[in-house]
Amino acid sequence: NAIDKCWSANVFLSVLTDRFLILSLQILGRYIEWLCEISRSKDAKISVFVHALHDCEILRARVIQKKFPDRECVETFQEISFDRARTKLFESLISNISSSCESGLRAVSSIAASFRMSSKPMPTQHSNFVPSILRPLNHFVRIWGKGNYVESDLMGRLDESVSIRVMAKYPYS
């Protein structure tokens, strides 16, 4: 909204194009830093990361589509990268979901321990713990995958990354 107001016809003065450009870049720079700060938060909920990622995508698309009066302004705005904020938010989202999934792994290690040195017969059916391991990931996909709130390619990368992290911590013994 601030950038739209800055470049609106009733506010913008062509003789001050450089000042308006600097102001717009400062607004975007501060927003990108704020997004990066959110990604560092250990207490943030998954929804905060998803909304911030979504906002980042919308803002990036709007900045690219914005009609600027000067070709130099257009080139400057096209160089603005949301990649750093997007990457940090995405990594925080992966970390948050992975840690939720990994909490289910603690119960898996107790399965083998309960059968060692006991007269219990070996299990013939799957354990109830195993399906619960990826339940947080499945829940995330069900909630945020609907309506393409999270892009399908991003969802696929998230699904793969979380699965790899959880498998790496899976106790094989």
GROMACS .gro file of N, CA and C in nm:
model
  519
    1ASN      N    1   0.083  -0.120   0.000
    1ASN     CA    2   0.000   0.000   0.000
    1ASN      C    3   0.087   0.126   0.000
    2ALA      N    4   0.194   0.122   0.076
    2ALA     CA    5   0.283   0.239   0.083
    2ALA      C    6   0.347   0.266  -0.053
    3ILE      N    7   0.388   0.161  -0.121
    3ILE     CA    8   0.451   0.179  -0.253
    3ILE      C    9   0.347   0.227  -0.354
    4ASP      N   10   0.227   0.172  -0.349
    4ASP     CA   11   0.120   0.217  -0.439
    4ASP      C   12   0.091   0.365  -0.418
    5LYS      N   13   0.082   0.407  -0.292
    5LYS     CA   14   0.056   0.549  -0.263
    5LYS      C   15   0.170   0.637  -0.312
    6CYS      N   16   0.291   0.589  -0.291
    6CYS     CA   17   0.410   0.666  -0.328
    6CYS      C   18   0.410   0.697  -0.479
    7TRP      N   19   0.368   0.602  -0.560
    7TRP     CA   20   0.373   0.617  -0.705
    7TRP      C   21   0.238   0.655  -0.767
    8SER      N   22   0.138   0.683  -0.683
    8SER     CA   23   0.007   0.719  -0.738
    8SER      C   24   0.015   0.857  -0.804
    9ALA      N   25  -0.077   0.881  -0.897
    9ALA     CA   26  -0.073   1.004  -0.978
    9ALA      C   27  -0.090   1.130  -0.894
   10ASN      N   28  -0.166   1.123  -0.787
   10ASN     CA   29  -0.189   1.244  -0.707
   10ASN      C   30  -0.078   1.271  -0.605
   11VAL      N   31   0.021   1.183  -0.594
   11VAL     CA   32   0.133   1.202  -0.501
   11VAL      C   33   0.265   1.219  -0.576
   12PHE      N   34   0.287   1.138  -0.676
   12PHE     CA   35   0.415   1.133  -0.748
   12PHE      C   36   0.445   1.263  -0.821
   13LEU      N   37   0.569   1.308  -0.808
   13LEU     CA   38   0.619   1.424  -0.882
   13LEU      C   39   0.740   1.378  -0.963
   14SER      N   40   0.732   1.394  -1.093
   14SER     CA   41   0.838   1.340  -1.180
   14SER      C   42   0.975   1.403  -1.152
   15VAL      N   43   0.980   1.526  -1.104
   15VAL     CA   44   1.110   1.588  -1.075
   15VAL      C   45   1.177   1.524  -0.954
   16LEU      N   46   1.099   1.451  -0.873
   16LEU     CA   47   1.153   1.385  -0.754
   16LEU      C   48   1.156   1.232  -0.770
   17THR      N   49   1.167   1.186  -0.892
   17THR     CA   50   1.164   1.042  -0.919
   17THR      C   51   1.269   0.969  -0.837
   18ASP      N   52   1.390   1.024  -0.829
   18ASP     CA   53   1.496   0.957  -0.754
   18ASP      C   54   1.460   0.943  -0.606
   19ARG      N   55   1.394   1.042  -0.549
   19ARG     CA   56   1.354   1.037  -0.408
   19ARG      C   57   1.245   0.931  -0.385
   20PHE      N   58   1.150   0.927  -0.479
   20PHE     CA   59   1.044   0.827  -0.469
   20PHE      C   60   1.101   0.687  -0.485
   21LEU      N   61   1.198   0.673  -0.571
   21LEU     CA   62   1.263   0.543  -0.591
   21LEU      C   63   1.336   0.501  -0.463
   22ILE      N   64   1.409   0.593  -0.402
   22ILE     CA   65   1.480   0.564  -0.277
   22ILE      C   66   1.381   0.525  -0.167
   23LEU      N   67   1.273   0.600  -0.155
   23LEU     CA   68   1.171   0.569  -0.054
   23LEU      C   69   1.113   0.429  -0.077
   24SER      N   70   1.082   0.398  -0.200
   24SER     CA   71   1.025   0.266  -0.232
   24SER      C   72   1.123   0.154  -0.200
   25LEU      N   73   1.250   0.175  -0.232
   25LEU     CA   74   1.351   0.074  -0.202
   25LEU      C   75   1.369   0.057  -0.052
   26GLN      N   76   1.360   0.166   0.022
   26GLN     CA   77   1.369   0.156   0.168
   26GLN      C   78   1.251   0.078   0.225
   27ILE      N   79   1.133   0.104   0.173
   27ILE     CA   80   1.014   0.030   0.219
   27ILE      C   81   1.032  -0.118   0.192
   28LEU      N   82   1.072  -0.152   0.071
   28LEU     CA   83   1.091  -0.294   0.037
   28LEU      C   84   1.204  -0.356   0.118
   29GLY      N   85   1.312  -0.284   0.135
   29GLY     CA   86   1.425  -0.336   0.213
   29GLY      C   87   1.386  -0.366   0.356
   30ARG      N   88   1.310  -0.278   0.415
   30ARG     CA   89   1.265  -0.299   0.553
   30ARG      C   90   1.168  -0.416   0.562
   31TYR      N   91   1.084  -0.428   0.462
   31TYR     CA   92   0.990  -0.541   0.461
   31TYR      C   93   1.065  -0.674   0.447
   32ILE      N   94   1.163  -0.677   0.360
   32ILE     CA   95   1.242  -0.799   0.341
   32ILE      C   96   1.317  -0.833   0.470
   33GLU      N   97   1.373  -0.733   0.537
   33GLU     CA   98   1.441  -0.758   0.665
   33GLU      C   99   1.344  -0.810   0.770
   34TRP      N  100   1.222  -0.756   0.770
   34TRP     CA  101   1.120  -0.802   0.864
   34TRP      C  102   1.085  -0.948   0.836
   35LEU      N  103   1.073  -0.985   0.709
   35LEU     CA  104   1.047  -1.125   0.674
   35LEU      C  105   1.160  -1.215   0.724
   36CYS      N  106   1.284  -1.171   0.707
   36CYS     CA  107   1.399  -1.249   0.755
   36CYS      C  108   1.396  -1.262   0.907
   37GLU      N  109   1.353  -1.156   0.974
   37GLU     CA  110   1.343  -1.160   1.121
   37GLU      C  111   1.238  -1.261   1.166
   38ILE      N  112   1.128  -1.267   1.094
   38ILE     CA  113   1.025  -1.365   1.125
   38ILE      C  114   1.081  -1.506   1.113
   39SER      N  115   1.164  -1.528   1.012
   39SER     CA  116   1.218  -1.663   0.989
   39SER      C  117   1.309  -1.707   1.103
   40ARG      N  118   1.366  -1.613   1.177
   40ARG     CA  119   1.455  -1.648   1.288
   40ARG      C  120   1.378  -1.680   1.416
   41SER      N  121   1.251  -1.647   1.417
   41SER     CA  122   1.170  -1.667   1.537
   41SER      C  123   1.149  -1.814   1.566
   42LYS      N  124   1.182  -1.855   1.686
   42LYS     CA  125   1.164  -1.995   1.727
   42LYS      C  126   1.021  -2.021   1.775
   43ASP      N  127   0.951  -1.915   1.813
   43ASP     CA  128   0.817  -1.929   1.869
   43ASP      C  129   0.705  -1.914   1.765
   44ALA      N  130   0.743  -1.878   1.642
   44ALA     CA  131   0.640  -1.853   1.540
   44ALA      C  132   0.570  -1.982   1.500
   45LYS      N  133   0.442  -1.970   1.474
   45LYS     CA  134   0.364  -2.085   1.432
   45LYS      C  135   0.381  -2.106   1.282
   46ILE      N  136   0.346  -2.224   1.237
   46ILE     CA  137   0.359  -2.259   1.096
   46ILE      C  138   0.278  -2.162   1.010
   47SER      N  139   0.162  -2.123   1.056
   47SER     CA  140   0.077  -2.032   0.978
   47SER      C  141   0.146  -1.898   0.951
   48VAL      N  142   0.227  -1.852   1.046
   48VAL     CA  143   0.299  -1.725   1.028
   48VAL      C  144   0.398  -1.738   0.913
   49PHE      N  145   0.471  -1.850   0.907
   49PHE     CA  146   0.566  -1.871   0.798
   49PHE      C  147   0.495  -1.881   0.664
   50VAL      N  148   0.383  -1.952   0.661
   50VAL     CA  149   0.308  -1.969   0.536
   50VAL      C  150   0.254  -1.835   0.487
   51HIS      N  151   0.195  -1.757   0.578
   51HIS     CA  152   0.142  -1.627   0.539
   51HIS      C  153   0.253  -1.533   0.493
   52ALA      N  154   0.366  -1.536   0.560
   52ALA     CA  155   0.479  -1.451   0.520
   52ALA      C  156   0.532  -1.492   0.383
   53LEU      N  157   0.542  -1.622   0.358
   53LEU     CA  158   0.584  -1.670   0.225
   53LEU      C  159   0.485  -1.626   0.118
   54HIS      N  160   0.358  -1.640   0.147
   54HIS     CA  161   0.254  -1.600   0.052
   54HIS      C  162   0.260  -1.450   0.025
   55ASP      N  163   0.274  -1.371   0.129
   55ASP     CA  164   0.286  -1.226   0.113
   55ASP      C  165   0.408  -1.189   0.029
   56CYS      N  166   0.516  -1.260   0.053
   56CYS     CA  167   0.640  -1.236  -0.021
   56CYS      C  168   0.618  -1.259  -0.171
   57GLU      N  169   0.549  -1.366  -0.205
   57GLU     CA  170   0.520  -1.397  -0.345
   57GLU      C  171   0.429  -1.292  -0.408
   58ILE      N  172   0.327  -1.252  -0.335
   58ILE     CA  173   0.234  -1.151  -0.388
   58ILE      C  174   0.305  -1.019  -0.410
   59LEU      N  175   0.384  -0.977  -0.312
   59LEU     CA  176   0.456  -0.850  -0.324
   59LEU      C  177   0.556  -0.853  -0.439
   60ARG      N  178   0.628  -0.964  -0.452
   60ARG     CA  179   0.723  -0.977  -0.563
   60ARG      C  180   0.652  -0.963  -0.697
   61ALA      N  181   0.539  -1.029  -0.711
   61ALA     CA  182   0.464  -1.022  -0.836
   61ALA      C  183   0.411  -0.880  -0.862
   62ARG      N  184   0.363  -0.815  -0.757
   62ARG     CA  185   0.309  -0.679  -0.773
   62ARG      C  186   0.418  -0.578  -0.806
   63VAL      N  187   0.535  -0.594  -0.747
   63VAL     CA  188   0.645  -0.501  -0.776
   63VAL      C  189   0.688  -0.516  -0.922
   64ILE      N  190   0.692  -0.639  -0.970
   64ILE     CA  191   0.732  -0.661  -1.109
   64ILE      C  192   0.629  -0.603  -1.205
   65GLN      N  193   0.501  -0.612  -1.171
   65GLN     CA  194   0.394  -0.564  -1.259
   65GLN      C  195   0.368  -0.415  -1.248
   66LYS      N  196   0.425  -0.350  -1.148
   66LYS     CA  197   0.398  -0.208  -1.123
   66LYS      C  198   0.440  -0.124  -1.243
   67LYS      N  199   0.358  -0.027  -1.276
   67LYS     CA  200   0.388   0.066  -1.386
   67LYS      C  201   0.463   0.185  -1.329
   68PHE      N  202   0.591   0.193  -1.361
   68PHE     CA  203   0.673   0.303  -1.314
   68PHE      C  204   0.695   0.402  -1.428
   69PRO      N  205   0.709   0.529  -1.397
   69PRO     CA  206   0.721   0.631  -1.502
   69PRO      C  207   0.855   0.632  -1.574
   70ASP      N  208   0.952   0.568  -1.518
   70ASP     CA  209   1.088   0.576  -1.570
   70ASP      C  210   1.144   0.436  -1.594
   71ARG      N  211   1.212   0.416  -1.705
   71ARG     CA  212   1.270   0.285  -1.738
   71ARG      C  213   1.374   0.244  -1.634
   72GLU      N  214   1.450   0.339  -1.584
   72GLU     CA  215   1.552   0.310  -1.483
   72GLU      C  216   1.487   0.258  -1.354
   73CYS      N  217   1.371   0.311  -1.319
   73CYS     CA  218   1.298   0.263  -1.202
   73CYS      C  219   1.255   0.119  -1.222
   74VAL      N  220   1.205   0.089  -1.340
   74VAL     CA  221   1.161  -0.048  -1.371
   74VAL      C  222   1.277  -0.144  -1.355
   75GLU      N  223   1.393  -0.110  -1.411
   75GLU     CA  224   1.511  -0.197  -1.402
   75GLU      C  225   1.557  -0.213  -1.258
   76THR      N  226   1.553  -0.106  -1.181
   76THR     CA  227   1.594  -0.113  -1.041
   76THR      C  228   1.503  -0.207  -0.962
   77PHE      N  229   1.373  -0.194  -0.982
   77PHE     CA  230   1.279  -0.279  -0.909
   77PHE      C  231   1.288  -0.425  -0.953
   78GLN      N  232   1.322  -0.449  -1.078
   78GLN     CA  233   1.335  -0.587  -1.124
   78GLN      C  234   1.455  -0.656  -1.060
   79GLU      N  235   1.552  -0.577  -1.016
   79GLU     CA  236   1.671  -0.634  -0.953
   79GLU      C  237   1.648  -0.669  -0.806
   80ILE      N  238   1.539  -0.619  -0.748
   80ILE     CA  239   1.510  -0.648  -0.607
   80ILE      C  240   1.482  -0.797  -0.593
   81SER      N  241   1.550  -0.856  -0.500
   81SER     CA  242   1.537  -1.000  -0.483
   81SER      C  243   1.471  -1.031  -0.349
   82PHE      N  244   1.366  -1.111  -0.358
   82PHE     CA  245   1.300  -1.161  -0.238
   82PHE      C  246   1.352  -1.301  -0.205
   83ASP      N  247   1.454  -1.345  -0.279
   83ASP     CA  248   1.504  -1.482  -0.263
   83ASP      C  249   1.557  -1.510  -0.123
   84ARG      N  250   1.629  -1.416  -0.066
   84ARG     CA  251   1.687  -1.438   0.067
   84ARG      C  252   1.577  -1.458   0.171
   85ALA      N  253   1.479  -1.370   0.171
   85ALA     CA  254   1.368  -1.382   0.267
   85ALA      C  255   1.289  -1.509   0.241
   86ARG      N  256   1.264  -1.537   0.114
   86ARG     CA  257   1.186  -1.656   0.078
   86ARG      C  258   1.259  -1.783   0.122
   87THR      N  259   1.390  -1.789   0.099
   87THR     CA  260   1.469  -1.906   0.137
   87THR      C  261   1.470  -1.924   0.288
   88LYS      N  262   1.489  -1.816   0.362
   88LYS     CA  263   1.491  -1.826   0.509
   88LYS      C  264   1.355  -1.869   0.563
   89LEU      N  265   1.248  -1.814   0.509
   89LEU     CA  266   1.114  -1.853   0.554
   89LEU      C  267   1.087  -2.000   0.522
   90PHE      N  268   1.128  -2.042   0.404
   90PHE     CA  269   1.107  -2.180   0.362
   90PHE      C  270   1.185  -2.276   0.452
   91GLU      N  271   1.309  -2.242   0.482
   91GLU     CA  272   1.390  -2.326   0.572
   91GLU      C  273   1.330  -2.332   0.712
   92SER      N  274   1.278  -2.221   0.760
   92SER     CA  275   1.214  -2.220   0.892
   92SER      C  276   1.089  -2.306   0.893
   93LEU      N  277   1.015  -2.301   0.784
   93LEU     CA  278   0.895  -2.384   0.772
   93LEU      C  279   0.932  -2.532   0.772
   94ILE      N  280   1.035  -2.568   0.696
   94ILE     CA  281   1.083  -2.707   0.692
   94ILE      C  282   1.128  -2.750   0.831
   95SER      N  283   1.204  -2.666   0.896
   95SER     CA  284   1.255  -2.699   1.029
   95SER      C  285   1.141  -2.718   1.129
   96ASN      N  286   1.043  -2.631   1.122
   96ASN     CA  287   0.930  -2.638   1.215
   96ASN      C  288   0.849  -2.766   1.195
   97ILE      N  289   0.818  -2.799   1.071
   97ILE     CA  290   0.740  -2.920   1.043
   97ILE      C  291   0.823  -3.044   1.074
   98SER      N  292   0.952  -3.041   1.040
   98SER     CA  293   1.040  -3.156   1.067
   98SER      C  294   1.048  -3.185   1.216
   99SER      N  295   1.062  -3.081   1.296
   99SER     CA  296   1.072  -3.105   1.441
   99SER      C  297   0.941  -3.161   1.496
  100SER      N  298   0.828  -3.120   1.438
  100SER     CA  299   0.700  -3.178   1.480
  100SER      C  300   0.694  -3.326   1.444
  101CYS      N  301   0.744  -3.360   1.327
  101CYS     CA  302   0.745  -3.501   1.285
  101CYS      C  303   0.844  -3.583   1.368
  102GLU      N  304   0.959  -3.524   1.397
  102GLU     CA  305   1.063  -3.596   1.470
  102GLU      C  306   1.021  -3.629   1.613
  103SER      N  307   0.927  -3.554   1.666
  103SER     CA  308   0.882  -3.585   1.802
  103SER      C  309   0.814  -3.722   1.806
  104GLY      N  310   0.758  -3.765   1.694
  104GLY     CA  311   0.698  -3.898   1.686
  104GLY      C  312   0.800  -4.010   1.677
  105LEU      N  313   0.924  -3.976   1.646
  105LEU     CA  314   1.029  -4.078   1.633
  105LEU      C  315   1.072  -4.135   1.768
  106ARG      N  316   1.054  -4.058   1.874
  106ARG     CA  317   1.096  -4.106   2.006
  106ARG      C  318   1.025  -4.235   2.043
  107ALA      N  319   0.900  -4.245   2.007
  107ALA     CA  320   0.822  -4.364   2.039
  107ALA      C  321   0.867  -4.485   1.957
  108VAL      N  322   0.920  -4.462   1.839
  108VAL     CA  323   0.962  -4.572   1.751
  108VAL      C  324   1.079  -4.649   1.813
  109SER      N  325   1.171  -4.580   1.875
  109SER     CA  326   1.286  -4.649   1.934
  109SER      C  327   1.245  -4.742   2.048
  110SER      N  328   1.131  -4.714   2.108
  110SER     CA  329   1.085  -4.801   2.217
  110SER      C  330   1.025  -4.932   2.166
  111ILE      N  331   0.992  -4.939   2.038
  111ILE     CA  332   0.933  -5.061   1.983
  111ILE      C  333   1.033  -5.176   1.991
  112ALA      N  334   1.152  -5.155   1.937
  112ALA     CA  335   1.254  -5.261   1.939
  112ALA      C  336   1.293  -5.295   2.082
  113ALA      N  337   1.302  -5.195   2.167
  113ALA     CA  338   1.342  -5.219   2.305
  113ALA      C  339   1.241  -5.306   2.379
  114SER      N  340   1.115  -5.293   2.344
  114SER     CA  341   1.013  -5.371   2.415
  114SER      C  342   1.017  -5.519   2.376
  115PHE      N  343   1.081  -5.554   2.264
  115PHE     CA  344   1.087  -5.694   2.222
  115PHE      C  345   1.222  -5.759   2.253
  116ARG      N  346   1.324  -5.680   2.278
  116ARG     CA  347   1.454  -5.736   2.312
  116ARG      C  348   1.448  -5.799   2.450
  117MET      N  349   1.513  -5.912   2.461
  117MET     CA  350   1.525  -5.982   2.588
  117MET      C  351   1.389  -6.000   2.657
  118SER      N  352   1.289  -6.030   2.580
  118SER     CA  353   1.158  -6.059   2.638
  118SER      C  354   1.101  -6.181   2.566
  119SER      N  355   1.002  -6.236   2.622
  119SER     CA  356   0.943  -6.355   2.561
  119SER      C  357   0.826  -6.318   2.470
  120LYS      N  358   0.809  -6.191   2.442
  120LYS     CA  359   0.701  -6.147   2.354
  120LYS      C  360   0.728  -6.196   2.212
  121PRO      N  361   0.626  -6.239   2.142
  121PRO     CA  362   0.646  -6.279   2.003
  121PRO      C  363   0.674  -6.155   1.917
  122MET      N  364   0.743  -6.173   1.807
  122MET     CA  365   0.774  -6.063   1.716
  122MET      C  366   0.642  -6.010   1.658
  123PRO      N  367   0.635  -5.881   1.634
  123PRO     CA  368   0.510  -5.823   1.583
  123PRO      C  369   0.481  -5.870   1.440
  124THR      N  370   0.356  -5.887   1.410
  124THR     CA  371   0.314  -5.927   1.276
  124THR      C  372   0.238  -5.815   1.205
  125GLN      N  373   0.204  -5.710   1.278
  125GLN     CA  374   0.136  -5.596   1.219
  125GLN      C  375   0.219  -5.470   1.244
  126HIS      N  376   0.189  -5.368   1.163
  126HIS     CA  377   0.266  -5.244   1.179
  126HIS      C  378   0.235  -5.181   1.314
  127SER      N  379   0.329  -5.100   1.358
  127SER     CA  380   0.314  -5.031   1.486
  127SER      C  381   0.223  -4.910   1.468
  128ASN      N  382   0.154  -4.874   1.572
  128ASN     CA  383   0.068  -4.756   1.567
  128ASN      C  384   0.148  -4.627   1.566
  129PHE      N  385   0.274  -4.635   1.606
  129PHE     CA  386   0.358  -4.515   1.610
  129PHE      C  387   0.398  -4.467   1.471
  130VAL      N  388   0.422  -4.560   1.381
  130VAL     CA  389   0.480  -4.525   1.250
  130VAL      C  390   0.391  -4.430   1.169
  131PRO      N  391   0.261  -4.456   1.156
  131PRO     CA  392   0.179  -4.361   1.078
  131PRO      C  393   0.175  -4.220   1.140
  132SER      N  394   0.196  -4.211   1.269
  132SER     CA  395   0.188  -4.080   1.334
  132SER      C  396   0.312  -3.994   1.309
  133ILE      N  397   0.418  -4.053   1.259
  133ILE     CA  398   0.541  -3.976   1.240
  133ILE      C  399   0.520  -3.862   1.140
  134LEU      N  400   0.462  -3.891   1.026
  134LEU     CA  401   0.443  -3.787   0.924
  134LEU      C  402   0.307  -3.719   0.933
  135ARG      N  403   0.236  -3.741   1.040
  135ARG     CA  404   0.104  -3.678   1.057
  135ARG      C  405   0.111  -3.525   1.051
  136PRO      N  406   0.210  -3.459   1.114
  136PRO     CA  407   0.217  -3.312   1.101
  136PRO      C  408   0.237  -3.265   0.957
  137LEU      N  409   0.315  -3.340   0.880
  137LEU     CA  410   0.335  -3.305   0.739
  137LEU      C  411   0.206  -3.325   0.660
  138ASN      N  412   0.138  -3.436   0.683
  138ASN     CA  413   0.012  -3.461   0.615
  138ASN      C  414  -0.092  -3.355   0.649
  139HIS      N  415  -0.095  -3.317   0.775
  139HIS     CA  416  -0.187  -3.212   0.819
  139HIS      C  417  -0.156  -3.080   0.747
  140PHE      N  418  -0.030  -3.047   0.739
  140PHE     CA  419   0.011  -2.924   0.671
  140PHE      C  420  -0.033  -2.925   0.525
  141VAL      N  421  -0.008  -3.036   0.456
  141VAL     CA  422  -0.044  -3.047   0.315
  141VAL      C  423  -0.196  -3.036   0.297
  142ARG      N  424  -0.271  -3.100   0.386
  142ARG     CA  425  -0.418  -3.093   0.377
  142ARG      C  426  -0.468  -2.950   0.397
  143ILE      N  427  -0.411  -2.882   0.495
  143ILE     CA  428  -0.459  -2.747   0.528
  143ILE      C  429  -0.412  -2.643   0.427
  144TRP      N  430  -0.283  -2.639   0.399
  144TRP     CA  431  -0.226  -2.531   0.318
  144TRP      C  432  -0.214  -2.564   0.170
  145GLY      N  433  -0.231  -2.690   0.134
  145GLY     CA  434  -0.224  -2.728  -0.007
  145GLY      C  435  -0.354  -2.699  -0.081
  146LYS      N  436  -0.462  -2.687  -0.007
  146LYS     CA  437  -0.591  -2.657  -0.068
  146LYS      C  438  -0.589  -2.518  -0.128
  147GLY      N  439  -0.649  -2.505  -0.243
  147GLY     CA  440  -0.662  -2.374  -0.304
  147GLY      C  441  -0.530  -2.313  -0.346
  148ASN      N  442  -0.427  -2.393  -0.352
  148ASN     CA  443  -0.294  -2.348  -0.394
  148ASN      C  444  -0.244  -2.228  -0.314
  149TYR      N  445  -0.270  -2.227  -0.183
  149TYR     CA  446  -0.217  -2.120  -0.099
  149TYR      C  447  -0.065  -2.127  -0.098
  150VAL      N  448  -0.014  -2.249  -0.093
  150VAL     CA  449   0.129  -2.271  -0.110
  150VAL      C  450   0.144  -2.333  -0.248
  151GLU      N  451   0.228  -2.273  -0.330
  151GLU     CA  452   0.246  -2.321  -0.468
  151GLU      C  453   0.282  -2.468  -0.470
  152SER      N  454   0.237  -2.538  -0.574
  152SER     CA  455   0.257  -2.683  -0.581
  152SER      C  456   0.405  -2.721  -0.588
  153ASP      N  457   0.487  -2.643  -0.659
  153ASP     CA  458   0.631  -2.677  -0.663
  153ASP      C  459   0.696  -2.655  -0.527
  154LEU      N  460   0.653  -2.551  -0.458
  154LEU     CA  461   0.704  -2.525  -0.323
  154LEU      C  462   0.658  -2.633  -0.227
  155MET      N  463   0.533  -2.676  -0.243
  155MET     CA  464   0.479  -2.783  -0.158
  155MET      C  465   0.556  -2.913  -0.182
  156GLY      N  466   0.587  -2.942  -0.307
  156GLY     CA  467   0.663  -3.063  -0.339
  156GLY      C  468   0.803  -3.060  -0.277
  157ARG      N  469   0.869  -2.945  -0.288
  157ARG     CA  470   1.003  -2.932  -0.228
  157ARG      C  471   0.996  -2.942  -0.077
  158LEU      N  472   0.892  -2.885  -0.018
  158LEU     CA  473   0.876  -2.892   0.127
  158LEU      C  474   0.852  -3.036   0.170
  159ASP      N  475   0.765  -3.105   0.100
  159ASP     CA  476   0.734  -3.245   0.131
  159ASP      C  477   0.861  -3.330   0.125
  160GLU      N  478   0.938  -3.311   0.021
  160GLU     CA  479   1.062  -3.388   0.004
  160GLU      C  480   1.164  -3.354   0.113
  161SER      N  481   1.181  -3.226   0.140
  161SER     CA  482   1.281  -3.183   0.239
  161SER      C  483   1.247  -3.233   0.379
  162VAL      N  484   1.121  -3.223   0.418
  162VAL     CA  485   1.079  -3.270   0.551
  162VAL      C  486   1.098  -3.421   0.559
  163SER      N  487   1.057  -3.493   0.456
  163SER     CA  488   1.071  -3.639   0.456
  163SER      C  489   1.217  -3.681   0.469
  164ILE      N  490   1.304  -3.614   0.397
  164ILE     CA  491   1.448  -3.648   0.403
  164ILE      C  492   1.503  -3.622   0.543
  165ARG      N  493   1.466  -3.508   0.601
  165ARG     CA  494   1.515  -3.476   0.737
  165ARG      C  495   1.466  -3.578   0.841
  166VAL      N  496   1.340  -3.617   0.829
  166VAL     CA  497   1.285  -3.711   0.925
  166VAL      C  498   1.348  -3.849   0.906
  167MET      N  499   1.366  -3.891   0.782
  167MET     CA  500   1.428  -4.021   0.754
  167MET      C  501   1.572  -4.024   0.806
  168ALA      N  502   1.640  -3.912   0.798
  168ALA     CA  503   1.778  -3.906   0.846
  168ALA      C  504   1.785  -3.929   0.998
  169LYS      N  505   1.681  -3.892   1.068
  169LYS     CA  506   1.680  -3.907   1.213
  169LYS      C  507   1.611  -4.036   1.258
  170TYR      N  508   1.557  -4.112   1.164
  170TYR     CA  509   1.484  -4.234   1.196
  170TYR      C  510   1.578  -4.335   1.260
  171PRO      N  511   1.544  -4.391   1.378
  171PRO     CA  512   1.633  -4.489   1.443
  171PRO      C  513   1.617  -4.627   1.376
  172TYR      N  514   1.721  -4.671   1.309
  172TYR     CA  515   1.715  -4.797   1.235
  172TYR      C  516   1.747  -4.920   1.319
  173SER      N  517   1.786  -4.903   1.440
  173SER     CA  518   1.831  -5.019   1.518
  173SER      C  519   1.722  -5.106   1.563
   0.00000   0.00000   0.00000
